[in-house]
Short mmCIF file of C-alpha atoms (C1' of nucleotides) in Angstrom, two decimals:
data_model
loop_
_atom_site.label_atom_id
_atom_site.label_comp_id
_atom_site.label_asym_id
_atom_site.label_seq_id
_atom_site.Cartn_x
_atom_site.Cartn_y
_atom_site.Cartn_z
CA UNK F 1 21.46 23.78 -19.15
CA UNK F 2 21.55 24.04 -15.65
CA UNK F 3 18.48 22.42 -14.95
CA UNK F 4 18.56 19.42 -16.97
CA UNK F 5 15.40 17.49 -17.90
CA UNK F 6 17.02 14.72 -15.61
CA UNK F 7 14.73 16.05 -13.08
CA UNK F 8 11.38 15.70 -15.11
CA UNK F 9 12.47 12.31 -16.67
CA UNK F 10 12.72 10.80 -13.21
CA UNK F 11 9.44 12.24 -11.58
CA UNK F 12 7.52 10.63 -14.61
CA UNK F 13 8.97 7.37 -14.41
CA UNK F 14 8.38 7.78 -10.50
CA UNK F 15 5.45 8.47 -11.10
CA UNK F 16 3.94 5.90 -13.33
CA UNK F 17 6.28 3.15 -11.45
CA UNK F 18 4.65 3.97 -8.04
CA UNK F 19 1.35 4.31 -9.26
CA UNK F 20 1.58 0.79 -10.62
CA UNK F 21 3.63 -1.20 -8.01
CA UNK F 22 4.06 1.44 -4.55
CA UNK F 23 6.21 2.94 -3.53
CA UNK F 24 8.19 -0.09 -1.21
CA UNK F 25 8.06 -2.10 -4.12
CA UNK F 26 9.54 0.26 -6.61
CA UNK F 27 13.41 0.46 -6.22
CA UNK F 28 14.97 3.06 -7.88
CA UNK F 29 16.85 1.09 -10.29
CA UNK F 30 13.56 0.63 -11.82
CA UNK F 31 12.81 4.33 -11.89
CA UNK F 32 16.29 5.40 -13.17
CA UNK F 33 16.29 2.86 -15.76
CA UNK F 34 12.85 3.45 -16.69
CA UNK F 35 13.86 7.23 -16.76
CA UNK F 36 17.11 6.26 -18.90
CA UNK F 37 19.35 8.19 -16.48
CA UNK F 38 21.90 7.02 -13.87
CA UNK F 39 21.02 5.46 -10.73
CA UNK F 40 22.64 8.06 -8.71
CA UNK F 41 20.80 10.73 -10.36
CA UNK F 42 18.04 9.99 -7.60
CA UNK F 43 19.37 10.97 -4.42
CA UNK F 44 21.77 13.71 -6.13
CA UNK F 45 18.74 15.44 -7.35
CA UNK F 46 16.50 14.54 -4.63
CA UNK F 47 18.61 13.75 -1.84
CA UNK F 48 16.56 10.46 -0.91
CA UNK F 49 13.65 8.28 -1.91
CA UNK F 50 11.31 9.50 0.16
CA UNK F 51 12.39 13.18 -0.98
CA UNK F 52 11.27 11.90 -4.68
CA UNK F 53 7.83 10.70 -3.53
CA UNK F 54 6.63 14.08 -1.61
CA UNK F 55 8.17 15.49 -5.30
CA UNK F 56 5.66 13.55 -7.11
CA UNK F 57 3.39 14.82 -5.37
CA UNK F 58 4.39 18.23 -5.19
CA UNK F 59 4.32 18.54 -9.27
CA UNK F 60 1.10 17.31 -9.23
CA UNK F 61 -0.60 18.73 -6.37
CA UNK F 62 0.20 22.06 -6.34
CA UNK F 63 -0.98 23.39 -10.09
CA UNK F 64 -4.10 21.32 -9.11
CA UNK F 65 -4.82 23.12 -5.72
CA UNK F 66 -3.85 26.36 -7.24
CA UNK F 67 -6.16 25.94 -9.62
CA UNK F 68 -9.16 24.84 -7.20
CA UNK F 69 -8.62 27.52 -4.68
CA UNK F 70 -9.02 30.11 -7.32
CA UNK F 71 -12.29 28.65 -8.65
CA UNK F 72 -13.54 28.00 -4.65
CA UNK F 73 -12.75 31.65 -3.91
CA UNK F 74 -14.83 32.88 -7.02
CA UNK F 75 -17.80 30.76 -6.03
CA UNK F 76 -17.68 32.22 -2.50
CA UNK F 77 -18.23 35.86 -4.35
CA UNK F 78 -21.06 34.43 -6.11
CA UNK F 79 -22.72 33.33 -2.72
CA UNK F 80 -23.97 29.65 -2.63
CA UNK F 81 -23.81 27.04 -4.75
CA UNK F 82 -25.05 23.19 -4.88
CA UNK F 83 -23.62 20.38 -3.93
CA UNK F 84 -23.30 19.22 -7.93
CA UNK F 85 -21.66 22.31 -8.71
CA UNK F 86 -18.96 22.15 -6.09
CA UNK F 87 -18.42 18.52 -6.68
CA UNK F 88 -18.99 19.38 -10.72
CA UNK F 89 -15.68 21.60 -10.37
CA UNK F 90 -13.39 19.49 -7.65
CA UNK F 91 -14.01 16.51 -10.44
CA UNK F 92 -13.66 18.20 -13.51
CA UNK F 93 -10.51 20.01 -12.12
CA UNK F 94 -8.80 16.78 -11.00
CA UNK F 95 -9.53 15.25 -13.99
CA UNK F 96 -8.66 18.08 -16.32
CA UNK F 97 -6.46 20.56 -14.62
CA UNK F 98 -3.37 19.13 -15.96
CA UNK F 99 -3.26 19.56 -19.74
CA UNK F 100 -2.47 15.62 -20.57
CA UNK F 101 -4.95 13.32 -20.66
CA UNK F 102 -7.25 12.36 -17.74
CA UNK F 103 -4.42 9.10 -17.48
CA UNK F 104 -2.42 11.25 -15.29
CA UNK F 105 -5.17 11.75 -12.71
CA UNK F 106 -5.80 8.24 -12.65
CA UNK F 107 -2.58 7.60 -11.82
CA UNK F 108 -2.50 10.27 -9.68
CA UNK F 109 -5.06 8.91 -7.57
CA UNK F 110 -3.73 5.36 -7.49
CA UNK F 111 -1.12 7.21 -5.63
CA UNK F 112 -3.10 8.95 -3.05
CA UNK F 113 -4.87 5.42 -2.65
CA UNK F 114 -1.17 4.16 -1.79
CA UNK F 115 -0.27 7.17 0.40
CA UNK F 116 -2.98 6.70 2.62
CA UNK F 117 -2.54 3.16 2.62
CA UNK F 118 0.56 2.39 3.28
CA UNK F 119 2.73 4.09 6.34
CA UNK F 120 4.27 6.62 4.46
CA UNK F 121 3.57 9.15 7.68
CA UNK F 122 6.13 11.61 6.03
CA UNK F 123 3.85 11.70 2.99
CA UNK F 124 0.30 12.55 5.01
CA UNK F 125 2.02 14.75 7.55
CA UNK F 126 3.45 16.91 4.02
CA UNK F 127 0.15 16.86 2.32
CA UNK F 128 -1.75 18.18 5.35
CA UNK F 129 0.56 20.77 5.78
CA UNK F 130 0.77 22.44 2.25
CA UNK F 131 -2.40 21.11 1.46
CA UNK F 132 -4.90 21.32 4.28
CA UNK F 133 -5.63 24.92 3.71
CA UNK F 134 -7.89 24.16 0.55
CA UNK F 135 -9.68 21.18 2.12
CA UNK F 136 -11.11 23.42 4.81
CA UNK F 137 -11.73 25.75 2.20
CA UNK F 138 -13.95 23.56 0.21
CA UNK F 139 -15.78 21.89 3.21
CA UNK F 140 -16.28 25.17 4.01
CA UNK F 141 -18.36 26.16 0.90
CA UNK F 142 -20.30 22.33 1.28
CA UNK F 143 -21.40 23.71 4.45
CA UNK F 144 -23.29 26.31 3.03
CA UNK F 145 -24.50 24.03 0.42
CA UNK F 146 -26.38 21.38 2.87
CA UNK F 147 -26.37 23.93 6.23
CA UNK F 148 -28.97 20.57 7.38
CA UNK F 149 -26.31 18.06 7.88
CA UNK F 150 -24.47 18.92 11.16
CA UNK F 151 -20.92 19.65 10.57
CA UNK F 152 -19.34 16.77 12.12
CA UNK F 153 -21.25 14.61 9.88
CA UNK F 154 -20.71 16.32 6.89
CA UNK F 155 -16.76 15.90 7.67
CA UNK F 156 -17.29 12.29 8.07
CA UNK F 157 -19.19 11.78 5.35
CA UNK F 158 -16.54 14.54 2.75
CA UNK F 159 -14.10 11.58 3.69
CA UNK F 160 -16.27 9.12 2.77
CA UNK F 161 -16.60 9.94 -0.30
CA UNK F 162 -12.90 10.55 -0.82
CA UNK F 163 -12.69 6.98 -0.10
CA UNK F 164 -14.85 6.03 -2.64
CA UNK F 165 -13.28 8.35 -5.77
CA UNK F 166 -9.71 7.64 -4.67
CA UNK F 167 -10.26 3.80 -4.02
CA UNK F 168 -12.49 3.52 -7.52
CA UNK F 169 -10.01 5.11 -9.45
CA UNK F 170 -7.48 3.34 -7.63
CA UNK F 171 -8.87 0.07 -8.98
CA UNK F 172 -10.01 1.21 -12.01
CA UNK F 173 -8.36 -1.38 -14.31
CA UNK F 174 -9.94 -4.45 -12.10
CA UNK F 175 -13.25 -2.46 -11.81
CA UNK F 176 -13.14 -2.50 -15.98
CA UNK F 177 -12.14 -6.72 -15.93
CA UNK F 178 -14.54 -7.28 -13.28
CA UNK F 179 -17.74 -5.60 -15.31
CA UNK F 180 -16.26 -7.11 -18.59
CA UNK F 181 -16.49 -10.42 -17.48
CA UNK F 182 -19.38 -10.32 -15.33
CA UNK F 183 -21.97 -8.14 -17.59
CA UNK F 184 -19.98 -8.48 -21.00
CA UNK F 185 -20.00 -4.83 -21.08
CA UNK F 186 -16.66 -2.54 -22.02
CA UNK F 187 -16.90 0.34 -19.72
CA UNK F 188 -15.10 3.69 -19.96
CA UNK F 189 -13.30 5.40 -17.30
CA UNK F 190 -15.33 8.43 -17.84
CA UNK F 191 -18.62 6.63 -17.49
CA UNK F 192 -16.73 5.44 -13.97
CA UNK F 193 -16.05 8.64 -12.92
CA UNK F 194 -19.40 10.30 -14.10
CA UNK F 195 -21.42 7.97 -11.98
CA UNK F 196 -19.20 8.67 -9.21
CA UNK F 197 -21.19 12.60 -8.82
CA UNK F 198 -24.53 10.95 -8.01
CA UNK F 199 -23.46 8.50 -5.51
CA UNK F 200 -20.89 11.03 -3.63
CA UNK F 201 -24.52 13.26 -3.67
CA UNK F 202 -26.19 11.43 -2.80
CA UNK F 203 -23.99 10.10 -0.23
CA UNK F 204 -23.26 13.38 1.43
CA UNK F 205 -26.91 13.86 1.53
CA UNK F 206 -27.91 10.96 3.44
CA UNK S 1 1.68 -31.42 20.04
CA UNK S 2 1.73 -32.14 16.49
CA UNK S 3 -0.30 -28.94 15.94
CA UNK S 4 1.70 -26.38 18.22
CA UNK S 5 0.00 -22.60 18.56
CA UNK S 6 3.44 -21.29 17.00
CA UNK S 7 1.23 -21.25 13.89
CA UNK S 8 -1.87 -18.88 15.45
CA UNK S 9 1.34 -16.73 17.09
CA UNK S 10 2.20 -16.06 13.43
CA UNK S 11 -0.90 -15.63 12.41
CA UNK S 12 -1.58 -13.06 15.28
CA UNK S 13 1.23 -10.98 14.62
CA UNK S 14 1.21 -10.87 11.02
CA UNK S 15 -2.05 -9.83 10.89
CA UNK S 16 -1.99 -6.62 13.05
CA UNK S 17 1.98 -6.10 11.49
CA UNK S 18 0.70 -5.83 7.91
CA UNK S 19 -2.56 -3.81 8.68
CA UNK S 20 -0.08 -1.16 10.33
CA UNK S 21 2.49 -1.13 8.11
CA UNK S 22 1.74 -2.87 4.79
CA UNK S 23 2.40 -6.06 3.25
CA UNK S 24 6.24 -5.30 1.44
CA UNK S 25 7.29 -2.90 5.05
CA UNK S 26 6.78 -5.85 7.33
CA UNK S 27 9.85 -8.17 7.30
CA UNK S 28 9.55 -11.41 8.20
CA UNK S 29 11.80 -10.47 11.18
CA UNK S 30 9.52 -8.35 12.73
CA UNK S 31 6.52 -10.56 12.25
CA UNK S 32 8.75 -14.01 13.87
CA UNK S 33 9.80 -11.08 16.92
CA UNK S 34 6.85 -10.36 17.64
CA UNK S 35 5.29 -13.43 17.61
CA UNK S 36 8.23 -14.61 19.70
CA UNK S 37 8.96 -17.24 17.62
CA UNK S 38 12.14 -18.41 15.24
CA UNK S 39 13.14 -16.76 11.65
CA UNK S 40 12.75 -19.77 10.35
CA UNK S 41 9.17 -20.96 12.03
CA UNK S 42 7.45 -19.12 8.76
CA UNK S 43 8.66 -20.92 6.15
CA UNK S 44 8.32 -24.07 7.58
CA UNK S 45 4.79 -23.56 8.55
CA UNK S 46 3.44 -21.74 5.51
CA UNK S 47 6.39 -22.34 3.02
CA UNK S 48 6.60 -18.93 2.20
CA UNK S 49 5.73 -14.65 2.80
CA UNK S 50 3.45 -14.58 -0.26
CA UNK S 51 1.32 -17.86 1.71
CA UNK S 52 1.67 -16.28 5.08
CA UNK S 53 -0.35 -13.03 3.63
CA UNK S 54 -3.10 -15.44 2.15
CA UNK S 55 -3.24 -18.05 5.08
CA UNK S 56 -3.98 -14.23 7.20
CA UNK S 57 -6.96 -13.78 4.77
CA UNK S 58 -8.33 -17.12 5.12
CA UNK S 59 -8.41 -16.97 8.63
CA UNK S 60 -10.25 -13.73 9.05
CA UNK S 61 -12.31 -14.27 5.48
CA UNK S 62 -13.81 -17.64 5.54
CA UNK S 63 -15.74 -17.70 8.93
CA UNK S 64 -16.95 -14.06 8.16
CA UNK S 65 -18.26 -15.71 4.65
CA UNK S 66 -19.71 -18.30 5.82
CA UNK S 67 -21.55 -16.05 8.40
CA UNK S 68 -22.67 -13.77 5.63
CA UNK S 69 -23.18 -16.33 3.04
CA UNK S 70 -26.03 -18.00 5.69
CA UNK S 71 -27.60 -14.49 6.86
CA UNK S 72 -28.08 -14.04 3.11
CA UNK S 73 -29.32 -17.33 2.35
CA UNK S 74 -31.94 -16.92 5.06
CA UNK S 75 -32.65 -13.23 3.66
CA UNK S 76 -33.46 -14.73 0.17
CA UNK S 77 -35.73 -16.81 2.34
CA UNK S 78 -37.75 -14.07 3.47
CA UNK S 79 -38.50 -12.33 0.18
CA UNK S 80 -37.37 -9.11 0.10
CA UNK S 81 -35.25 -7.19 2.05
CA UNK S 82 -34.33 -3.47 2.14
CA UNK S 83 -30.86 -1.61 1.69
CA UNK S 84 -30.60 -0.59 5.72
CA UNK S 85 -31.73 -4.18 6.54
CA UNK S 86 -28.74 -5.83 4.30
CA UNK S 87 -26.32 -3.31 4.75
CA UNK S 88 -26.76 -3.48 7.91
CA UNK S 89 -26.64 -7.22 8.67
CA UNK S 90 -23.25 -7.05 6.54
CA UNK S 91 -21.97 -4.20 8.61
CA UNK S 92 -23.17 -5.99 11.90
CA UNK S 93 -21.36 -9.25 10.94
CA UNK S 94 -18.17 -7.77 9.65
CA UNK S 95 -17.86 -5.99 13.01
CA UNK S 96 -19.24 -8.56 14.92
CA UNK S 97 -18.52 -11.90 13.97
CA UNK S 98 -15.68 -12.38 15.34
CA UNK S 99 -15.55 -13.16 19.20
CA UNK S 100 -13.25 -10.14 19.43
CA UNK S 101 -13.74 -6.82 19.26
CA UNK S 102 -14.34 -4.44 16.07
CA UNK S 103 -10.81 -4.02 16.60
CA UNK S 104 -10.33 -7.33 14.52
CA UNK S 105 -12.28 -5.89 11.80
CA UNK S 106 -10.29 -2.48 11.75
CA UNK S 107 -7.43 -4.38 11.37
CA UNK S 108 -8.73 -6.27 8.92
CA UNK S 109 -10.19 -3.61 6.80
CA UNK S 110 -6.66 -2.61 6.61
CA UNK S 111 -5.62 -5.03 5.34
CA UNK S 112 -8.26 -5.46 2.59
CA UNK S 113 -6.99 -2.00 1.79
CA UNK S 114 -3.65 -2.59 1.22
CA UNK S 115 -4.47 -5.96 -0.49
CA UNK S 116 -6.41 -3.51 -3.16
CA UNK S 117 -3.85 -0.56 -3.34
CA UNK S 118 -0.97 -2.56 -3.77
CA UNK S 119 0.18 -4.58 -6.52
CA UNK S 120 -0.60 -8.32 -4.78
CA UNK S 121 -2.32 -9.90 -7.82
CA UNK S 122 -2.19 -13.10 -6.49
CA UNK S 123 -4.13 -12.06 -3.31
CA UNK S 124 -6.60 -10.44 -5.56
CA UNK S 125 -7.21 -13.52 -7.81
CA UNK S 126 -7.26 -15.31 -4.48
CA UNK S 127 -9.88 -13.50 -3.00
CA UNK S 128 -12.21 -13.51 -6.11
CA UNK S 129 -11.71 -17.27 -6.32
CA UNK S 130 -13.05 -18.09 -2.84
CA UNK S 131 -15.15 -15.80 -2.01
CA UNK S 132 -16.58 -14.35 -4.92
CA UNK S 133 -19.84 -16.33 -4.57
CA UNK S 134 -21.03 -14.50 -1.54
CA UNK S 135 -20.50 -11.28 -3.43
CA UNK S 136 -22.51 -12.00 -5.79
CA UNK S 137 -25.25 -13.15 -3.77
CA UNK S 138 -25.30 -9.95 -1.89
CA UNK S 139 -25.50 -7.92 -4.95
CA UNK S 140 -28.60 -10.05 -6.55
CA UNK S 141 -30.20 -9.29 -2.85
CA UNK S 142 -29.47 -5.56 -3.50
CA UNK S 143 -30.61 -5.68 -6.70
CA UNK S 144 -34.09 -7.05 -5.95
CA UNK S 145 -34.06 -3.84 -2.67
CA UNK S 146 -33.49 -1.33 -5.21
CA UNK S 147 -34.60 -2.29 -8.68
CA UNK S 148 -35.21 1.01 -9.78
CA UNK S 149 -31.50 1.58 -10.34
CA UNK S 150 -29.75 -0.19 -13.22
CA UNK S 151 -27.77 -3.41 -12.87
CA UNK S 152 -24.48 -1.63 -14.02
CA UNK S 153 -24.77 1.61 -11.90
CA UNK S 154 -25.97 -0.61 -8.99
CA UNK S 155 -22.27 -2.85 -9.39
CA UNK S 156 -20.54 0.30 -9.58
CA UNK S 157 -22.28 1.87 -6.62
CA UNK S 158 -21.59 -0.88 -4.62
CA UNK S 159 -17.79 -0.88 -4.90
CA UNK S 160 -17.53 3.10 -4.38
CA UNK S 161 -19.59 2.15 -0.71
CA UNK S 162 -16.96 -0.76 -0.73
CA UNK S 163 -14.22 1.99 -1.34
CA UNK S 164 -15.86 4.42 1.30
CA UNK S 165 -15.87 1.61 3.68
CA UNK S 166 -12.81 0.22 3.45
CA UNK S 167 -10.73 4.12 3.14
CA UNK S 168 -12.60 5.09 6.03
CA UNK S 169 -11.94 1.78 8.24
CA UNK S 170 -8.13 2.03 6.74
CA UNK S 171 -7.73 5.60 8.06
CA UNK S 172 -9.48 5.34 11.46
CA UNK S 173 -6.79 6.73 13.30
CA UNK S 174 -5.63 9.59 11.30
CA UNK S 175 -9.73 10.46 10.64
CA UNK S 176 -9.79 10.84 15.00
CA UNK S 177 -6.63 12.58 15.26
CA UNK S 178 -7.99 15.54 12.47
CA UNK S 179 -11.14 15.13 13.93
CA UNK S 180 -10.02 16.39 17.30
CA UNK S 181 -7.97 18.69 15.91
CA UNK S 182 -10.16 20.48 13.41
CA UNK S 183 -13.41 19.94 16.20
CA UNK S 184 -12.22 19.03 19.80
CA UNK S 185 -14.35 16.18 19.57
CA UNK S 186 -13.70 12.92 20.25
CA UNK S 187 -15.14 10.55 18.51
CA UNK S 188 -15.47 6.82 18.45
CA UNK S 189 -14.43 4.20 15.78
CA UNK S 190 -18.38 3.05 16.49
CA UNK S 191 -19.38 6.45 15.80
CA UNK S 192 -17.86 6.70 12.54
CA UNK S 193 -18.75 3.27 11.21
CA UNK S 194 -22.79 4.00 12.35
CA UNK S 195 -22.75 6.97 10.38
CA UNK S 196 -21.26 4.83 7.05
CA UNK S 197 -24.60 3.21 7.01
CA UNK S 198 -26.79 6.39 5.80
CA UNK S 199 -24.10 7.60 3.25
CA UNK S 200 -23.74 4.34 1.96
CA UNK S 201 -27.23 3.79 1.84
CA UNK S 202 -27.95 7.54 0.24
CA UNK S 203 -24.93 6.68 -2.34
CA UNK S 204 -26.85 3.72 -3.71
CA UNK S 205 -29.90 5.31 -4.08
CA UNK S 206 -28.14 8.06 -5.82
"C1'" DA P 1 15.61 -48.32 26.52
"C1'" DG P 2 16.10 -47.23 22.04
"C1'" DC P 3 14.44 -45.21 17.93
"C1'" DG P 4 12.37 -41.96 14.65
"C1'" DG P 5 10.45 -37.87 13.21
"C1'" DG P 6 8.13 -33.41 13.77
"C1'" DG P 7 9.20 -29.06 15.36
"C1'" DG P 8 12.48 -25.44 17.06
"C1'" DC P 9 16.81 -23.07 16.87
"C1'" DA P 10 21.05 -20.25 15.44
"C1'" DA P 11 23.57 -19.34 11.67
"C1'" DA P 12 24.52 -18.70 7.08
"C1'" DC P 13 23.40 -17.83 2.04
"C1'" DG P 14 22.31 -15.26 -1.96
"C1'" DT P 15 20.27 -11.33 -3.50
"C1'" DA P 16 18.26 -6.73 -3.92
"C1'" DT P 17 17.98 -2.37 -2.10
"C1'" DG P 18 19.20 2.77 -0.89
"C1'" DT P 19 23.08 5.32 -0.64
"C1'" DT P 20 27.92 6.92 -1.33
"C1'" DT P 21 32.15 7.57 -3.73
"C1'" DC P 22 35.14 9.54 -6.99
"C1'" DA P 23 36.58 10.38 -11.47
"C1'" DA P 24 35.16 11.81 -16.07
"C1'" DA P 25 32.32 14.88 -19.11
"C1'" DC P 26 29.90 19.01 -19.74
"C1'" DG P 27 28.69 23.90 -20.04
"C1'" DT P 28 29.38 28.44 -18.49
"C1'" DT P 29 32.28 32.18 -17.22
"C1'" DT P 30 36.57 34.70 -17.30
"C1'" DA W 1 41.64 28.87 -24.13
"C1'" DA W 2 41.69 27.92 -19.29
"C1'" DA W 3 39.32 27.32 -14.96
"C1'" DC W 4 35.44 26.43 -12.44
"C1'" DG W 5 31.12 24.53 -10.59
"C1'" DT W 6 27.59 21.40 -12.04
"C1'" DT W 7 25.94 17.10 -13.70
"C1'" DT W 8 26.67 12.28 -15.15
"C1'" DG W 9 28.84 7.63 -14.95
"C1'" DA W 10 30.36 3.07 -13.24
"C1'" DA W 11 31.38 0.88 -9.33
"C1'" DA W 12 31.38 -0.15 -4.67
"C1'" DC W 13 29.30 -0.09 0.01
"C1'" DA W 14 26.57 -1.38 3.87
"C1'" DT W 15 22.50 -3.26 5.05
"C1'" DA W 16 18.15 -5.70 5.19
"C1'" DC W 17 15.58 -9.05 3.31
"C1'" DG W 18 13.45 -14.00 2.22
"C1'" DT W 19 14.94 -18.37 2.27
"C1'" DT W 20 17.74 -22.54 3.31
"C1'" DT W 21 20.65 -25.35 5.97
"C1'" DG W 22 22.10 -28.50 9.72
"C1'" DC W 23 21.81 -29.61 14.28
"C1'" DC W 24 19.34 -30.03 18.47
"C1'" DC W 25 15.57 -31.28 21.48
"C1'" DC W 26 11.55 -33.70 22.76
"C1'" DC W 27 7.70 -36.59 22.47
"C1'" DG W 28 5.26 -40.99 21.07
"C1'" DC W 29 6.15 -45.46 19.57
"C1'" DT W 30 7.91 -50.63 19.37
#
DNA sequence: AGCGGGGGCAAACGTATGTTTCAAACGTTT
DNA sequence: AAACGTTTGAAACATACGTTTGCCCCCGCT
């Protein structure tokens, strides 16, 4: 076949591998044996290791903003809606847009935690670019939603909350060994993530 | 001198070399060049890179806890205390504490970032170990301001504000430079952290 | 004055990394 | 079946890193 699964196996071990350790501290020998292909199969397919990051992100990021500009653009035909249904959709979107299990976001998100992070300036330069059209799309819409928090503000406080979903799901594992051993309680990622709506509403609404 | 300042030069330059560019991105080299000191002065003064990132912690960490962990003490004092009042004594003394400017604290929240993103385990058992305590103070103090919200949600609540805090502080810079973009408007790094206080106070009300 | 040791210095060491090379294997087309 | 472009393979390459090594200087001591 021309285009050989090569491709997919490496953006999955990429994936994981970066998600766990960075992106600096992931060489590619761990990727490529991870991936069970050759070590030059990197930068033959890619061309570089920072080309294979901005392609993780790429396979991951575009189904999922394709898939939340279409649902923002039908809620702006159906005039307004709340600030629990727009968040209600961005959420269950992330988490579900991708048919595989909600793993993948979390991983996913670990990522953007390391992106923004770290001084991969490449990486946020990309994202903004292909991605910044869908942002402003969706503050957009929150405007409407709570027209009594000035703009400014509600821009502030939009990245506030992204803070606090993508450095929560970031730490998820810790955040689970943490509340084990200090209430004796197991707790889900889905309970993590569902008490993440109230506080980001309650957040935005000051 | 048997103590010479080659130590604080370290110190100094590590500290604002990681915040900018992460913990695995900042070579030794760069920190010692900076600093304007030898290669070698590192090792032989903290014996290795993975003691030079804690030693940075400890430095910033343990007068800030000790600040805290009194203010607290004093609160508990008092009887009770409300969510502005101890978020904002927190907020006051992580900005302020230092003889510095907030700069010191930007930097630092950086840093706490990257210590959380990345895959530093030992800094993260390092950090529960000494300063855990003062955590968990705080939190009983919260719980006693809001006790109409459950223990578990409460913990959880508090480490998305953590999250929102600490993404925020880690972006600053990038957060201006869209900001006066997307809304010719300048705005200040004091700006943005006054306005944390009523979204993380709204957040943990829910 | 002589001595001893803590600190500084340049240089080197071993290793791991991203990338490149070039030949072999493969699949498609003629 | 032969020829071609595409993909894989093992090996090498250059470089950057953390760490270690000796040697020097300089200060406080007997």
């Amino acid at each position: 076949m021309s285009q050989s699964d090569t491709v997919q196996r490496i953006l999955d071990a990429a994936e994981v591998l970066f998600a766990q350790k960075g992106f600096a501290e992931t060489s590619l020998r761990a990727i490529t044996s991870r991936a069970g292909v050759n070590l030059a199969a990197v930068n033959y397919h890619f061309g570089s290791k920072e080309a294979l990051i901005q392609a993780v992100f790429e396979r991951y990021l575009t189904p999922f903003c394709q898939a939340l500009d279409a649902k923002l653009q039908e809620l702006e035909g159906q005039g307004a809606a709340d600030l629990e249904k727009l968040f209600g959709v961005a959420s269950r979107l992330a988490l579900g847009s991708h048919g595989d299990e909600p793993r993948r976001a979390m991983i996913f998100f670990r990522l953007s935690g390391q992106a923004y992070s770290q001084p991969q300036d490449h990486l946020r330069a990309y994202l903004r670019e292909h991605y910044g059209a869908v942002f402003r799309r969706f503050l957009a819409l929150l405007r409407t939603a709570v027209p009594e928090v000035p703009p400014m503000e509600l821009f502030l406080r939009v990245h506030f909350s992204l803070g606090a979903v993508i450095f929560t799901l970031s730490g998820m594992e810790s955040l689970q060994t943490i509340s084990k051993k200090d209430f004796n309680t197991d707790i889900t990622a889905a309970r993590i993530t569902q008490q993440l709506l109230p506080f980001v509403v309650g957040g935005i609404r000051g």
